[in-house]
Coordinates of C-alpha atoms in Angstrom, one line a residue:
Chain A
X223 CA 31.6 -44.5 8.8
X224 CA 32.3 -47.2 7.2
X225 CA 29.4 -48.6 7.1
X226 CA 27.5 -45.6 6.3
X227 CA 29.7 -45.7 3.1
X228 CA 28.2 -48.9 2.4
X229 CA 25.2 -47.9 2.3
X230 CA 25.6 -44.2 0.7
X231 CA 27.2 -46.2 -2.5
X232 CA 24.3 -48.6 -2.8
X233 CA 22.3 -46.2 -2.3
X234 CA 23.9 -43.7 -5.1
X235 CA 24.3 -47.4 -7.8
X236 CA 20.4 -48.6 -6.6
X237 CA 19.7 -44.2 -7.7
X238 CA 17.8 -44.6 -12.6
X239 CA 20.4 -41.4 -12.4
X240 CA 23.4 -43.0 -12.0
X241 CA 21.7 -45.1 -14.8
X242 CA 21.6 -42.3 -17.2
X243 CA 24.8 -41.3 -16.3
X244 CA 26.7 -44.0 -16.7
X245 CA 24.6 -43.9 -20.5
X246 CA 25.6 -40.4 -20.9
X247 CA 29.4 -41.6 -20.7
X248 CA 29.1 -44.6 -22.7
X249 CA 27.9 -41.5 -25.5
X250 CA 30.0 -38.9 -24.5
X251 CA 33.1 -40.8 -24.4
X252 CA 31.4 -42.8 -28.7
X253 CA 30.4 -38.9 -30.0
X254 CA 33.0 -36.7 -28.7
X255 CA 36.1 -37.8 -30.7
X256 CA 34.2 -39.6 -33.8
X257 CA 32.0 -36.0 -33.9
X258 CA 36.2 -34.0 -34.0
X259 CA 37.5 -35.8 -37.1
X260 CA 33.6 -34.8 -39.3
X261 CA 33.9 -31.9 -38.4
X262 CA 37.0 -31.0 -39.1
X263 CA 37.1 -33.1 -42.0
X264 CA 34.3 -31.3 -42.9
X265 CA 35.2 -27.9 -42.6
X266 CA 38.3 -28.4 -44.9
X267 CA 41.1 -29.2 -41.1
X268 CA 41.5 -31.9 -41.6
X269 CA 45.3 -30.9 -40.6
X270 CA 44.5 -30.1 -37.2
X271 CA 43.3 -34.1 -36.8
X272 CA 46.7 -35.7 -35.0
X273 CA 48.5 -32.4 -33.9
X274 CA 46.0 -30.1 -32.2
X275 CA 43.7 -32.7 -32.2
X276 CA 45.2 -35.4 -30.8
X277 CA 43.9 -37.6 -28.5
X278 CA 45.3 -37.0 -25.3
X279 CA 44.0 -33.9 -25.9
X280 CA 40.4 -35.4 -26.3
X281 CA 41.1 -37.4 -22.8
X282 CA 41.6 -35.2 -21.5
X283 CA 38.5 -32.6 -22.9
X284 CA 36.3 -35.4 -21.6
X285 CA 37.9 -34.5 -18.7
X286 CA 37.4 -31.1 -17.9
X287 CA 34.5 -30.1 -15.8
X288 CA 32.6 -27.5 -17.5
X289 CA 32.2 -29.4 -20.2
X290 CA 29.6 -32.6 -21.1
X291 CA 29.8 -35.4 -18.5
X292 CA 32.3 -33.0 -16.4
X293 CA 29.1 -30.1 -16.1
X294 CA 25.7 -33.3 -16.0
X295 CA 27.5 -36.2 -14.0
X296 CA 28.1 -34.0 -10.9
X297 CA 25.1 -32.3 -10.6
X298 CA 23.5 -35.2 -11.2
X299 CA 24.9 -37.2 -8.0
X300 CA 24.7 -34.4 -6.2
X301 CA 20.5 -34.9 -6.8
X302 CA 21.1 -38.4 -6.3
X303 CA 22.8 -37.8 -2.2
X304 CA 20.1 -34.7 -2.1
X305 CA 17.4 -37.2 -2.4
X306 CA 18.6 -38.5 1.0
X307 CA 17.3 -35.2 2.7
X308 CA 15.0 -34.9 0.5
X309 CA 12.9 -37.9 1.2
X310 CA 13.8 -38.4 4.9
X311 CA 15.6 -41.3 4.2
X312 CA 19.0 -39.6 6.6
X313 CA 17.3 -39.6 9.3
X314 CA 17.3 -43.3 9.9
X315 CA 21.1 -42.7 10.0
X316 CA 20.7 -40.1 12.3
X317 CA 17.6 -41.8 14.7
X318 CA 20.0 -44.3 14.8
X319 CA 23.3 -43.2 16.6
X320 CA 25.0 -41.8 13.8
X321 CA 27.1 -38.8 14.1
X322 CA 26.9 -35.9 11.7
X323 CA 30.1 -36.2 10.8
X324 CA 30.5 -39.3 10.2
X325 CA 27.0 -38.8 8.4
X326 CA 28.9 -35.7 6.3
X327 CA 31.7 -38.1 5.9
X328 CA 29.9 -40.5 4.3
X329 CA 28.1 -38.7 1.5
X330 CA 31.2 -37.1 0.4
X331 CA 33.2 -40.6 0.4
X332 CA 30.4 -42.4 -1.6
X333 CA 30.0 -39.1 -4.1
X334 CA 33.8 -38.7 -4.0
X335 CA 33.6 -42.3 -5.6
X336 CA 31.5 -43.2 -8.0
X337 CA 32.6 -39.6 -9.9
X338 CA 36.0 -40.1 -9.9
X339 CA 35.5 -43.8 -10.8
X340 CA 32.7 -42.6 -13.9
X341 CA 34.7 -40.0 -15.5
X342 CA 37.9 -41.4 -15.1
X343 CA 36.1 -45.2 -17.0
X344 CA 34.9 -42.1 -19.0
X345 CA 38.3 -40.7 -19.8
X346 CA 40.1 -44.2 -20.4
X347 CA 36.8 -45.0 -22.6
X348 CA 37.6 -41.7 -24.3
X349 CA 41.1 -42.4 -25.1
X350 CA 40.6 -45.1 -26.5
X351 CA 37.5 -44.3 -28.9
X352 CA 40.1 -41.2 -30.2
X353 CA 42.9 -43.6 -30.3
X354 CA 40.5 -45.4 -33.6
X355 CA 40.9 -42.2 -35.5
X356 CA 43.8 -39.7 -33.8
X357 CA 47.7 -40.9 -33.0
X358 CA 48.2 -40.5 -29.3
X359 CA 50.3 -37.4 -30.1
X360 CA 52.8 -36.1 -32.7
X361 CA 55.9 -37.2 -30.8
X362 CA 56.5 -41.0 -30.2
X363 CA 54.8 -42.6 -26.6
X364 CA 57.6 -42.6 -24.2
X365 CA 57.2 -44.0 -20.3
X366 CA 57.9 -40.7 -19.6
X367 CA 54.9 -39.3 -21.1
X368 CA 53.1 -43.1 -19.9
X369 CA 54.2 -41.6 -16.1
X370 CA 53.3 -37.6 -17.8
X371 CA 50.0 -40.1 -18.3
X372 CA 49.3 -41.3 -14.9
X373 CA 49.9 -38.3 -13.0
X374 CA 47.8 -36.9 -15.0
X375 CA 44.8 -38.4 -14.1
X376 CA 45.5 -38.6 -10.6
X377 CA 45.8 -34.6 -10.7
X378 CA 42.2 -34.7 -11.9
X379 CA 41.3 -37.3 -9.8
X380 CA 41.6 -34.3 -6.6
X381 CA 40.6 -32.2 -8.4
X382 CA 37.0 -34.3 -9.2
X383 CA 37.7 -35.3 -5.3
X384 CA 37.2 -31.8 -4.5
X385 CA 34.2 -31.0 -7.2
X386 CA 32.6 -34.4 -4.9
X387 CA 33.8 -31.6 -2.0
X388 CA 31.6 -29.0 -3.4
X389 CA 28.9 -31.2 -5.1
X390 CA 27.8 -33.5 -1.0
X391 CA 28.3 -29.1 0.5
X392 CA 26.1 -28.4 -1.8
X393 CA 23.3 -31.3 -1.7
X394 CA 23.4 -32.0 2.6
X395 CA 22.9 -28.0 3.4
X396 CA 20.8 -27.0 0.0
X397 CA 18.3 -30.0 0.8
X398 CA 16.4 -29.0 -2.0
X399 CA 17.3 -30.2 -5.5
X400 CA 16.3 -26.7 -7.1
X401 CA 18.8 -24.8 -5.2
X402 CA 20.8 -27.3 -5.1
X403 CA 21.0 -27.6 -8.8
X404 CA 21.5 -23.5 -9.3
X405 CA 24.5 -23.3 -6.8
X406 CA 25.6 -26.0 -9.2
X407 CA 25.9 -24.4 -12.1
X408 CA 26.5 -21.2 -10.9
X409 CA 29.7 -22.3 -8.8
X410 CA 30.5 -24.3 -12.5
X411 CA 30.2 -22.0 -15.1
X412 CA 30.6 -18.9 -12.6
X413 CA 34.3 -20.2 -11.9
X414 CA 35.1 -21.5 -16.0
X415 CA 33.6 -18.4 -16.8
X416 CA 36.2 -16.3 -15.0
X417 CA 38.7 -19.4 -16.2
X418 CA 37.6 -18.5 -19.9
X419 CA 38.5 -14.8 -19.5
X420 CA 41.2 -15.6 -17.7
X421 CA 42.6 -17.6 -20.2
X422 CA 41.7 -15.4 -23.2
X423 CA 43.7 -12.5 -21.1
X424 CA 47.2 -14.3 -21.3
X425 CA 47.3 -15.0 -24.6
X426 CA 46.7 -11.3 -25.0
X427 CA 49.0 -10.0 -22.5
X428 CA 51.9 -9.4 -22.6
X429 CA 54.0 -11.6 -20.4
X430 CA 55.9 -9.2 -18.8
X431 CA 53.1 -7.1 -18.0
X432 CA 52.1 -6.0 -14.5
X433 CA 48.8 -7.9 -14.6
X434 CA 50.2 -11.0 -16.4
X435 CA 51.6 -12.7 -12.9
X436 CA 48.4 -12.5 -11.2
X437 CA 45.9 -13.8 -13.9
X438 CA 48.0 -17.1 -14.4
X439 CA 48.0 -17.4 -10.6
X440 CA 44.6 -17.2 -10.6
X441 CA 43.9 -19.0 -13.9
X442 CA 46.6 -22.0 -12.4
X443 CA 44.7 -22.7 -9.0
X444 CA 41.0 -22.8 -10.8
X445 CA 40.2 -26.6 -10.7
X446 CA 37.3 -25.3 -13.3
X447 CA 39.6 -25.1 -15.8
X448 CA 42.2 -26.8 -14.7
X449 CA 44.7 -26.0 -17.3
X450 CA 47.7 -27.4 -16.2
X451 CA 46.7 -30.2 -15.5
X452 CA 48.2 -32.6 -19.3
X453 CA 48.7 -29.1 -20.6
X454 CA 52.4 -30.3 -21.4
X455 CA 55.2 -33.8 -21.0
X456 CA 56.0 -33.4 -17.5
X457 CA 55.6 -31.1 -14.6
X458 CA 58.1 -28.6 -12.4
X459 CA 57.3 -28.1 -8.9
X460 CA 55.7 -24.5 -9.8
X461 CA 53.3 -26.2 -11.0
X462 CA 53.2 -29.5 -8.7
X463 CA 52.2 -26.3 -6.4
X464 CA 49.3 -24.9 -8.3
X465 CA 47.9 -27.8 -9.3
X466 CA 47.1 -29.3 -6.2
X467 CA 46.7 -26.2 -3.5
X468 CA 43.5 -25.8 -4.6
X469 CA 42.0 -29.0 -5.0
X470 CA 43.3 -29.6 -1.7
X471 CA 42.7 -26.5 0.4
X472 CA 38.8 -26.8 -1.3
X473 CA 38.5 -31.4 0.2
X474 CA 39.9 -29.8 3.6
X475 CA 38.4 -25.8 3.8
X476 CA 35.1 -28.1 1.9
X477 CA 34.8 -30.6 4.8
X478 CA 35.6 -28.7 8.0
X479 CA 32.6 -26.5 6.5
X480 CA 30.7 -28.8 5.4
X481 CA 30.9 -31.0 8.9
X482 CA 30.3 -28.4 11.1
X483 CA 27.3 -26.1 9.4
X484 CA 25.6 -29.7 9.1
X485 CA 26.4 -30.6 12.7
X486 CA 24.0 -27.2 13.8
X487 CA 21.1 -27.3 10.9
X488 CA 17.9 -28.4 12.4
X489 CA 16.2 -31.6 9.8
X490 CA 13.2 -32.6 9.0
Chain B
X58 CA 11.4 -46.4 39.1
X59 CA 13.2 -46.8 35.5
X60 CA 12.4 -44.5 32.9
X61 CA 13.3 -44.7 29.6
X62 CA 13.1 -39.9 28.5
X63 CA 13.1 -37.8 30.8
X64 CA 13.0 -34.0 29.5
X65 CA 13.5 -31.9 31.0
X66 CA 12.1 -27.8 30.6
X67 CA 12.9 -28.6 26.4
X68 CA 12.2 -24.6 24.3
X69 CA 12.6 -24.4 21.2
X70 CA 11.6 -21.3 18.4
X71 CA 12.0 -21.7 14.8
X72 CA 11.6 -17.7 13.3
X73 CA 10.7 -16.3 16.5
X74 CA 8.0 -17.9 17.1
X75 CA 7.8 -21.0 20.5
X76 CA 6.5 -24.2 19.5
X77 CA 8.2 -25.5 22.8
X78 CA 8.4 -23.3 26.1
X79 CA 9.9 -26.3 28.9
X80 CA 8.7 -29.6 27.7
X81 CA 9.0 -31.4 30.9
X82 CA 8.2 -35.9 30.3
X83 CA 9.3 -38.6 31.5
X84 CA 8.7 -41.8 29.7
X85 CA 8.9 -45.4 32.2
X86 CA 10.0 -48.6 30.3
X87 CA 7.5 -50.5 30.0
X88 CA 5.1 -48.1 29.0
X89 CA 3.1 -47.0 25.2
X90 CA 2.8 -43.4 26.4
X91 CA 0.0 -41.6 24.0
X92 CA 1.3 -38.6 23.3
X93 CA -2.0 -36.0 22.8
X94 CA -2.1 -32.3 21.4
X95 CA -3.9 -30.2 18.0
X96 CA -1.7 -29.9 15.6
X97 CA 0.7 -27.6 16.2
X98 CA 1.1 -28.6 19.7
X99 CA 4.3 -29.2 19.8
X100 CA 4.4 -33.2 19.7
X101 CA 6.4 -33.6 16.6
X102 CA 9.2 -31.3 17.4
X103 CA 9.8 -32.8 20.9
X104 CA 10.0 -36.3 18.8
X105 CA 12.3 -34.1 16.7
X106 CA 14.4 -33.4 18.8
X107 CA 14.8 -36.9 21.2
X108 CA 15.9 -38.7 17.4
X109 CA 18.4 -35.6 17.2
X110 CA 16.9 -34.3 13.9
X111 CA 16.1 -30.4 15.6
X112 CA 18.5 -29.4 19.0
X113 CA 16.6 -27.8 21.0
X114 CA 17.8 -23.7 22.4
X115 CA 17.0 -24.5 25.8
X116 CA 16.6 -27.2 28.3
X117 CA 18.1 -30.9 27.9
X118 CA 16.6 -34.6 28.6
X119 CA 18.2 -37.7 29.1
X120 CA 17.9 -40.7 27.7
X121 CA 18.3 -44.0 29.2
X122 CA 20.0 -42.6 32.0
X123 CA 22.0 -40.7 28.9
X124 CA 21.6 -36.7 29.0
X125 CA 21.7 -34.7 25.7
X126 CA 24.5 -32.5 26.2
X127 CA 26.7 -35.6 26.3
X128 CA 28.8 -37.5 23.3
X129 CA 27.6 -40.5 24.9
X130 CA 23.9 -40.2 23.0
X131 CA 24.7 -41.1 20.1
X132 CA 24.9 -45.1 21.4
X133 CA 22.3 -44.3 23.6
X134 CA 19.6 -43.0 20.4
X135 CA 21.4 -46.6 18.8
X136 CA 18.5 -47.5 21.6
X137 CA 15.4 -46.7 19.6
X138 CA 13.5 -46.8 16.5
X139 CA 11.7 -44.2 15.6
X140 CA 10.0 -43.1 12.5
X141 CA 8.4 -38.9 12.6
X142 CA 5.2 -37.7 10.7
X143 CA 6.5 -40.0 7.6
X144 CA 8.1 -43.6 7.1
X145 CA 11.9 -43.6 6.0
X146 CA 12.2 -45.4 3.2
X147 CA 13.7 -46.2 0.0
X148 CA 10.7 -44.9 -2.7
X149 CA 12.8 -46.6 -6.1
X150 CA 13.3 -50.4 -3.8
X151 CA 11.4 -52.4 -3.0
X152 CA 10.7 -53.9 1.0
X153 CA 13.3 -56.2 1.1
X154 CA 16.8 -53.5 -0.7
X155 CA 14.8 -50.6 2.9
X156 CA 15.5 -53.4 5.3
X157 CA 18.6 -54.5 4.3
X158 CA 19.5 -50.9 3.4
X159 CA 18.7 -50.1 7.2
X160 CA 20.9 -53.4 8.2
X161 CA 23.5 -52.2 6.1
X162 CA 23.0 -48.9 8.8
X163 CA 22.7 -50.6 11.7
X164 CA 26.2 -52.8 10.7
X165 CA 24.6 -54.8 10.1
X166 CA 25.1 -56.2 7.1
X167 CA 24.2 -59.5 5.6
X168 CA 21.5 -60.3 8.2
X169 CA 18.9 -60.9 5.3
X170 CA 17.2 -63.4 7.9
X171 CA 16.1 -61.4 10.9
X172 CA 15.4 -58.5 7.6
X173 CA 12.6 -61.2 6.6
X174 CA 12.1 -61.7 10.2
X175 CA 11.0 -58.3 11.0
X176 CA 8.4 -58.1 7.7
X177 CA 6.8 -61.1 8.8
X178 CA 6.7 -59.6 12.1
X179 CA 4.9 -56.5 10.1
X180 CA 3.1 -58.1 8.0
X181 CA 4.8 -58.0 4.7
X182 CA 6.5 -61.3 5.1
X183 CA 4.8 -62.3 1.9
X184 CA 6.4 -58.5 -0.3
X185 CA 10.2 -60.1 0.9
X186 CA 10.8 -62.2 -3.1
X187 CA 9.1 -59.2 -4.5
X188 CA 10.8 -56.1 -7.2
X189 CA 8.2 -54.5 -6.6
X190 CA 9.1 -50.8 -4.8
X191 CA 8.2 -48.5 -2.3
X192 CA 6.9 -45.8 -4.4
X193 CA 4.0 -47.6 -5.6
X194 CA 3.3 -49.0 -1.1
X195 CA -0.3 -47.7 -0.4
X196 CA -0.2 -46.4 2.5
X197 CA -0.9 -48.6 5.4
X198 CA 2.1 -51.0 3.8
X199 CA 4.9 -47.9 3.9
X200 CA 3.9 -47.0 7.7
X201 CA 4.7 -51.1 8.0
X202 CA 7.7 -51.0 6.4
X203 CA 8.5 -47.4 8.4
X204 CA 7.1 -49.9 11.2
X205 CA 10.3 -52.8 9.7
X206 CA 13.0 -50.5 9.5
X207 CA 12.2 -49.2 12.9
X208 CA 12.7 -52.8 14.5
X209 CA 15.4 -54.1 12.6
X210 CA 17.6 -52.2 15.5
X211 CA 15.8 -54.3 18.0
X212 CA 15.3 -51.4 19.7
X213 CA 14.3 -50.7 24.1
X214 CA 12.3 -47.5 22.9
X215 CA 10.5 -47.0 19.7
X216 CA 9.0 -43.2 19.0
X217 CA 6.3 -43.1 16.6
X218 CA 4.4 -39.7 15.5
X219 CA 0.7 -40.8 13.7
X220 CA 1.3 -44.4 13.0
X221 CA -2.0 -44.7 11.9
X222 CA -1.8 -42.1 9.6
X223 CA -3.1 -43.2 6.2
X224 CA -4.1 -46.9 7.8
X225 CA -7.5 -47.9 7.0
X226 CA -9.6 -50.0 9.8
X227 CA -7.7 -52.8 9.6
X228 CA -4.5 -52.1 9.4
X229 CA -4.7 -50.0 12.8
X230 CA -6.0 -53.3 14.2
X231 CA -2.7 -54.7 13.2
X232 CA -0.2 -52.0 14.4
X233 CA -2.1 -51.7 17.2
X234 CA -1.4 -55.2 17.9
X235 CA 1.9 -55.4 16.4
X236 CA 2.3 -52.5 19.4
X237 CA 0.5 -54.9 22.2
X238 CA 2.7 -57.6 21.3
X239 CA 5.5 -55.8 21.1
X240 CA 5.1 -53.4 24.4
X241 CA 4.4 -57.2 26.2
X242 CA 5.6 -59.5 24.9
X243 CA 8.6 -58.1 24.5
X244 CA 8.9 -55.3 26.3
X245 CA 9.8 -52.6 24.3
X246 CA 9.0 -49.1 26.0
X247 CA 6.7 -46.8 22.6
X248 CA 5.9 -43.4 22.4
X249 CA 2.7 -42.4 20.2
X250 CA 1.8 -39.4 19.2
X251 CA -1.8 -39.5 18.0
X252 CA -4.7 -37.6 16.2
X253 CA -7.8 -41.0 16.9
X254 CA -7.7 -40.3 20.9
X255 CA -10.6 -43.6 20.8
X256 CA -7.0 -45.8 19.2
X257 CA -4.5 -43.9 21.9
X258 CA -7.0 -45.7 24.4
X259 CA -6.5 -48.8 23.4
X260 CA -3.3 -48.6 23.7
X261 CA -1.9 -46.3 25.6
X262 CA -0.2 -47.0 29.7
X263 CA 0.3 -44.2 30.6
X264 CA -0.9 -39.9 28.7
X265 CA 0.8 -37.0 28.9
X266 CA -1.0 -34.4 26.8
X267 CA 0.4 -30.8 25.2
X268 CA -0.7 -28.0 23.8
X269 CA 0.3 -24.5 23.0
X270 CA 4.3 -26.5 23.4
X271 CA 3.0 -26.8 26.8
X272 CA 2.5 -29.7 28.9
X273 CA -0.1 -29.7 30.0
X274 CA 0.0 -32.7 32.2
X275 CA 0.5 -36.4 32.8
X276 CA -1.9 -38.9 33.5
X277 CA -2.0 -42.4 34.1
X278 CA -4.3 -44.2 31.6
X279 CA -6.5 -45.2 35.7
X280 CA -6.1 -42.3 36.9
X281 CA -8.1 -40.7 33.3
X282 CA -9.5 -44.2 33.5
X283 CA -10.4 -42.7 37.6
X284 CA -11.0 -39.0 36.4
X285 CA -13.3 -39.7 33.3
X286 CA -16.5 -40.0 35.6
X287 CA -20.1 -41.0 33.4
X288 CA -23.0 -37.4 33.2
X289 CA -26.2 -38.2 32.6
X290 CA -28.9 -36.0 30.9
X291 CA -32.4 -35.9 33.4
X292 CA -35.5 -34.4 31.1
X293 CA -38.9 -33.3 32.5
X294 CA -41.3 -31.0 31.9
X295 CA -41.2 -29.8 35.4
X296 CA -37.9 -28.9 35.9
X297 CA -37.6 -26.1 38.7
X298 CA -39.7 -29.3 40.5
X299 CA -36.4 -30.9 39.4
X300 CA -33.7 -28.9 40.7
X301 CA -34.9 -29.0 43.7
X302 CA -34.6 -32.2 44.0
X303 CA -31.1 -33.2 43.0
X304 CA -29.8 -29.6 44.8
X305 CA -29.8 -32.0 48.2
X306 CA -27.6 -34.8 46.4
X307 CA -25.1 -33.1 43.7
X308 CA -23.7 -29.5 44.5
X309 CA -23.8 -26.1 41.5
X310 CA -20.8 -27.1 40.1
X311 CA -22.1 -30.7 38.9
X312 CA -24.8 -30.5 37.8
X313 CA -25.9 -27.6 34.8
X314 CA -29.9 -26.4 33.2
X315 CA -30.4 -27.7 30.0
X316 CA -33.8 -27.5 28.0
X317 CA -36.4 -28.8 30.0
X318 CA -34.2 -30.5 32.3
X319 CA -30.9 -30.8 34.0
X320 CA -27.7 -31.6 33.3
X321 CA -25.4 -34.0 35.6
X322 CA -21.3 -34.8 35.4
X323 CA -21.2 -36.9 38.0
X324 CA -21.2 -40.9 38.7
X325 CA -24.7 -41.0 40.6
X326 CA -26.6 -44.5 41.3
X327 CA -29.4 -44.0 38.3
X328 CA -32.2 -46.9 40.2
X329 CA -32.2 -45.3 42.9
X330 CA -32.3 -40.5 41.5
X331 CA -35.2 -42.1 38.8
X332 CA -36.7 -43.3 42.1
X333 CA -36.8 -40.7 43.8
X334 CA -37.7 -38.4 41.2
X335 CA -40.4 -40.6 40.2
X336 CA -41.7 -41.2 43.9
X337 CA -42.0 -37.2 44.7
X338 CA -44.8 -37.7 40.4
X339 CA -42.3 -35.3 38.6
X340 CA -42.9 -36.6 35.5
X341 CA -40.1 -37.4 33.6
X342 CA -39.0 -37.0 29.4
X343 CA -35.5 -38.5 28.7
X344 CA -32.9 -39.8 30.7
X345 CA -29.4 -39.7 28.5
X346 CA -27.2 -41.0 29.8
X347 CA -22.7 -41.5 28.5
X348 CA -19.6 -41.6 29.7
X349 CA -16.5 -39.1 28.7
X350 CA -14.0 -40.1 27.1
X351 CA -10.1 -39.1 26.5
X352 CA -11.4 -36.9 23.7
X353 CA -13.8 -35.0 26.3
X354 CA -10.7 -35.1 29.0
X355 CA -8.4 -33.4 26.6
X356 CA -11.0 -30.9 25.7
X357 CA -11.2 -29.9 29.4
X358 CA -7.3 -30.3 29.8
X359 CA -7.5 -27.9 26.7
X360 CA -10.4 -25.2 27.9
X361 CA -12.7 -26.5 25.4
X362 CA -10.5 -25.8 22.4
X363 CA -10.0 -27.9 18.6
X364 CA -10.5 -31.3 19.6
X365 CA -7.8 -32.9 18.9

């Protein structure tokens, strides 16, 4: 299993698309805070800078799965995973006597390693660039804020692990790059749109209205909006439960189902 | 008799179309098993089943005494090297990187010496320091790189699906010599499927003939040698006299009428026959003798169907 993981990781790192992803990560981290500053100042909305628009909001926006790198990178990594099937190199693993489960897990772990690491580096770079233009938040940055930031980043990484599971699941079973991209876009954009609708509905619905609780619940479970992460200064036990349940369910369920389906799949 | 592979009644269908229909074959240790069949006969499907890429609908196989239903089949498969259809190589990597990747899969991380020696074995040693990507290789170079990757794990059994595809004449000779070297000097058993039957005949020690998903026959190279007899065409201006003379020597199943003469499907003593024809005063206008080949035998087995 370790042999496969190392090999798959090398395969991803050697692919040109990985370089493209790294360049995009750098470009988005540099441009996004700068554009925000220029645009808000140009629109005479400079008073929002440092308030609503600050380094903290830039950091967590950069981690949104439906935006910029969060949307593009999983697709690029899915393509690289898919190449193992389209180029037929997965045969080398099967013929060498590796189990289908080990092959699936190796794809998943290598994709998760790359996605989580790059997203984290991208977010930290975005934070660093943002701090050149804005303060982290309106209040003084305390040790408690640091702890909240660290916990939030861990939660975000769990979300991206779940996304890596979706990526691997689709890439392994679709085995075709075109279908793989379409399926991932359908899942990401579909759930992002649903999340946005719920957020708007939540803003307009009276908290005492009958459907409010359901909207709030479904939105909290949607990893593609992950609206609970990084939005406050502390986490309640209920929020932690909401934040953890979806990524863990997707990761465990997707992995088990993926292994089961892949184990019975005929390969070219 | 020690068998490397035994299959028993393998069947496989794709979307209701049966491509394998109870294939039972046996490959002995040390064999170079030539797997012969027309396009779509099921050769590659059998190979995919053995290598674990697909699953059989029914039947099973035994690889190194391990049944396909036994979880230990994975360990048995680790003793196999294979190229299925096309070499499975990383097109964006050099030959060296490809072998290092394969060594990683096999758990031989960083064993550069072994990788180099394997690359040299297939005649690509010059590429060791080259940064040229496999995607820029010729078909023949890719084929050899694929064989190197199959060899890297020191397999006891190598499966090559159409290994001569895309190779130039010199490349074909090199691969043939490599197969013979590995078989004779290292005791590696081979299963080789190929359309180029005359080429296969230069290396194979046993044959399996498959057609329409059924294994029609397994035959050793020696047996095949025995059944591949000579044929002779004798042409004359007096065919009736010639038939009358020869009918005492050959039964009607071995002798066929052709234009201005007879065709004899049997080994004959040509000097003796021609001597008697001449002595009988029958004029001879043409004599043509030919030895039937594996291709003729194959065509006769599949009922004169399409040429492989």
